[in-house]
Amino acid sequence: MSIYSMLKAALRAQGWILARVPEDDELHAAELVDLLTEDNADGRARRFALAPWLTFERPVIARFLGETCILTVEGPIYLKHGFGYPLGSQMQTEFGWLALAPVETGQLIDELRAAIDLVLMRWFTDPAMVPRQTSSRQPRERFFDDHLAKTQIRSATPPVRHEEQAADDQ
């Protein structure tokens, strides 16, 4: 067995796929691998975002995450008479799975997007939010913004009491 075969088998056992890339795409593939393997918050976020795409047979074109349900919409979009239909979807709940047909998936997506728009617009038009609205997307300065977000989270949540602290208080 060649070293290539052993490496490919070991990577496949870990859920990775080793593939050959055309010469003109080598640099792009190398950049993608570098971004995915970064040992920091950005690398973890990229790997987390990519993981659902690797668990289904068809490309995932949308995911709707609820508290107890997940809808994974599969593509690509199939155009028929001016309408676009996904190839289907799979709904996951604590009770099991449900596969939906293309037309059902399209109807469900329309309902979900309308519900999302309704909630987001309610927040956007709230009088308390009006002073914070801007006409363009605000850039993020990761180093400062992440620290500010952590500070806001700490100030909005009560301190956690550990069991040993509670025992000391008694």
Coordinates of C-alpha atoms in Angstrom, one line a residue:
M1 CA 0.0 0.0 0.0
S2 CA 1.4 3.4 -1.0
I3 CA 1.8 6.3 1.5
Y4 CA -0.8 8.2 -0.6
S5 CA -3.3 5.4 -0.1
M6 CA -2.6 5.1 3.7
L7 CA -2.9 8.9 4.1
K8 CA -6.1 9.0 2.1
A9 CA -7.6 6.1 4.2
A10 CA -6.6 7.8 7.5
L11 CA -8.0 11.2 6.4
R12 CA -11.2 9.5 5.2
A13 CA -11.6 7.7 8.7
Q14 CA -11.5 11.2 10.2
G15 CA -14.2 12.6 7.9
W16 CA -11.7 14.3 5.5
I17 CA -11.5 13.7 1.8
L18 CA -8.2 13.9 -0.1
A19 CA -8.7 14.9 -3.7
R20 CA -6.6 16.0 -6.6
V21 CA -7.0 19.6 -7.7
P22 CA -6.5 20.9 -11.3
E23 CA -3.2 22.9 -11.5
D24 CA -5.0 26.3 -12.2
D25 CA -7.0 25.8 -8.9
E26 CA -4.1 24.8 -6.7
L27 CA -3.5 28.2 -5.2
H28 CA -7.2 28.7 -4.4
A29 CA -7.5 25.3 -2.8
A30 CA -4.3 26.0 -0.7
E31 CA -5.8 29.3 0.5
L32 CA -9.0 27.5 1.4
V33 CA -7.2 24.8 3.3
D34 CA -5.2 27.5 5.1
L35 CA -8.3 29.4 6.1
L36 CA -10.1 26.2 7.3
T37 CA -7.1 25.0 9.4
E38 CA -6.4 28.3 11.2
D39 CA -6.1 27.6 14.9
N40 CA -8.2 30.5 16.1
A41 CA -11.8 31.7 16.4
D42 CA -12.0 32.4 12.6
G43 CA -10.8 28.9 11.7
R44 CA -13.3 27.3 14.1
A45 CA -16.1 29.5 12.7
R46 CA -15.3 28.4 9.2
R47 CA -15.1 24.7 10.1
F48 CA -18.4 25.0 12.0
A49 CA -20.1 26.7 9.0
L50 CA -18.8 24.0 6.6
A51 CA -19.7 21.0 8.7
P52 CA -23.4 20.8 7.8
W53 CA -22.4 20.9 4.1
L54 CA -20.5 17.7 4.5
T55 CA -23.3 15.7 6.1
F56 CA -25.8 15.5 3.2
E57 CA -25.6 14.1 -0.3
R58 CA -26.8 17.2 -2.0
P59 CA -25.3 20.7 -1.7
V60 CA -26.9 22.6 1.2
I61 CA -28.3 26.0 -0.1
A62 CA -30.0 27.1 3.1
R63 CA -30.3 26.2 6.7
F64 CA -32.9 27.4 9.2
L65 CA -32.0 26.7 12.8
G66 CA -34.7 26.8 15.4
E67 CA -34.6 25.9 19.1
T68 CA -35.6 22.3 18.5
C69 CA -35.9 22.0 14.7
I70 CA -33.4 22.3 11.8
L71 CA -34.5 22.6 8.2
T72 CA -31.7 21.8 5.7
V73 CA -32.6 22.9 2.1
E74 CA -30.9 20.9 -0.6
G75 CA -30.0 22.3 -4.1
P76 CA -29.2 23.3 -6.6
I77 CA -32.2 25.3 -7.6
Y78 CA -34.2 23.8 -10.5
L79 CA -35.9 26.5 -12.6
K80 CA -39.3 25.6 -14.1
H81 CA -41.7 28.1 -15.7
G82 CA -39.9 31.1 -14.1
F83 CA -39.9 29.6 -10.6
G84 CA -37.0 28.2 -8.7
Y85 CA -37.4 25.0 -6.8
P86 CA -34.9 23.4 -4.4
L87 CA -34.4 19.7 -4.9
G88 CA -35.9 19.0 -1.5
S89 CA -35.2 19.4 2.2
Q90 CA -34.8 17.5 5.4
M91 CA -36.3 18.6 8.7
Q92 CA -34.7 17.3 11.9
T93 CA -36.5 17.5 15.2
E94 CA -36.0 15.7 18.6
F95 CA -38.7 13.2 17.4
G96 CA -37.0 12.3 14.1
W97 CA -36.5 13.3 10.5
L98 CA -38.9 14.4 7.7
A99 CA -38.0 14.6 4.0
L100 CA -39.9 17.2 2.0
A101 CA -40.5 17.3 -1.7
P102 CA -39.4 20.3 -3.8
V103 CA -42.8 22.1 -3.9
E104 CA -43.3 21.5 -0.1
T105 CA -39.8 22.9 0.5
G106 CA -40.5 26.0 -1.6
Q107 CA -43.8 26.7 0.3
L108 CA -42.0 26.2 3.7
I109 CA -39.1 28.4 2.7
D110 CA -41.6 31.2 1.8
E111 CA -43.3 30.9 5.2
L112 CA -40.0 30.9 7.1
R113 CA -38.6 33.9 5.2
A114 CA -41.9 35.8 5.8
A115 CA -41.8 35.0 9.5
I116 CA -38.1 36.0 9.7
D117 CA -38.8 39.3 7.9
L118 CA -41.7 40.0 10.3
V119 CA -39.6 39.6 13.4
L120 CA -36.6 41.5 12.1
M121 CA -38.7 44.4 10.9
R122 CA -40.4 44.6 14.3
W123 CA -37.0 44.9 15.9
F124 CA -35.7 47.3 13.2
T125 CA -38.7 49.7 13.5
D126 CA -38.8 49.6 17.4
P127 CA -38.5 53.3 18.6
A128 CA -35.5 52.3 20.8
M129 CA -33.6 51.1 17.8
V130 CA -34.1 54.1 15.5
P131 CA -31.1 56.1 16.8
R132 CA -28.9 53.1 16.1
Q133 CA -29.9 52.6 12.5
T134 CA -27.4 53.4 9.7
S135 CA -27.7 53.3 6.0
S136 CA -24.7 50.9 5.5
R137 CA -23.3 47.8 7.2
Q138 CA -21.0 48.6 10.0
P139 CA -17.5 47.1 9.8
R140 CA -16.2 45.0 12.6
E141 CA -12.8 45.5 14.2
R142 CA -12.5 42.0 15.7
F143 CA -9.9 42.8 18.4
F144 CA -12.0 45.7 19.9
D145 CA -15.5 44.6 19.0
D146 CA -15.1 41.1 20.5
H147 CA -13.9 42.5 23.8
L148 CA -16.8 45.0 23.9
A149 CA -19.2 42.1 23.1
K150 CA -17.8 40.0 26.0
T151 CA -18.0 43.0 28.3
Q152 CA -21.7 43.6 27.4
I153 CA -22.5 39.9 27.9
R154 CA -20.9 39.9 31.3
S155 CA -22.7 43.0 32.4
A156 CA -26.1 41.6 31.2
T157 CA -25.8 38.3 32.9
P158 CA -25.7 37.6 36.7
P159 CA -22.5 36.2 38.1
V160 CA -22.3 32.4 38.3
R161 CA -21.9 31.0 41.7
H162 CA -19.9 27.9 42.0
E163 CA -20.8 25.1 44.3
E164 CA -17.7 25.6 46.5
Q165 CA -18.7 29.3 46.8
A166 CA -22.1 28.4 48.0
A167 CA -20.7 25.9 50.5
D168 CA -18.4 28.7 51.9
D169 CA -21.4 31.0 52.3
Q170 CA -23.2 28.5 54.5

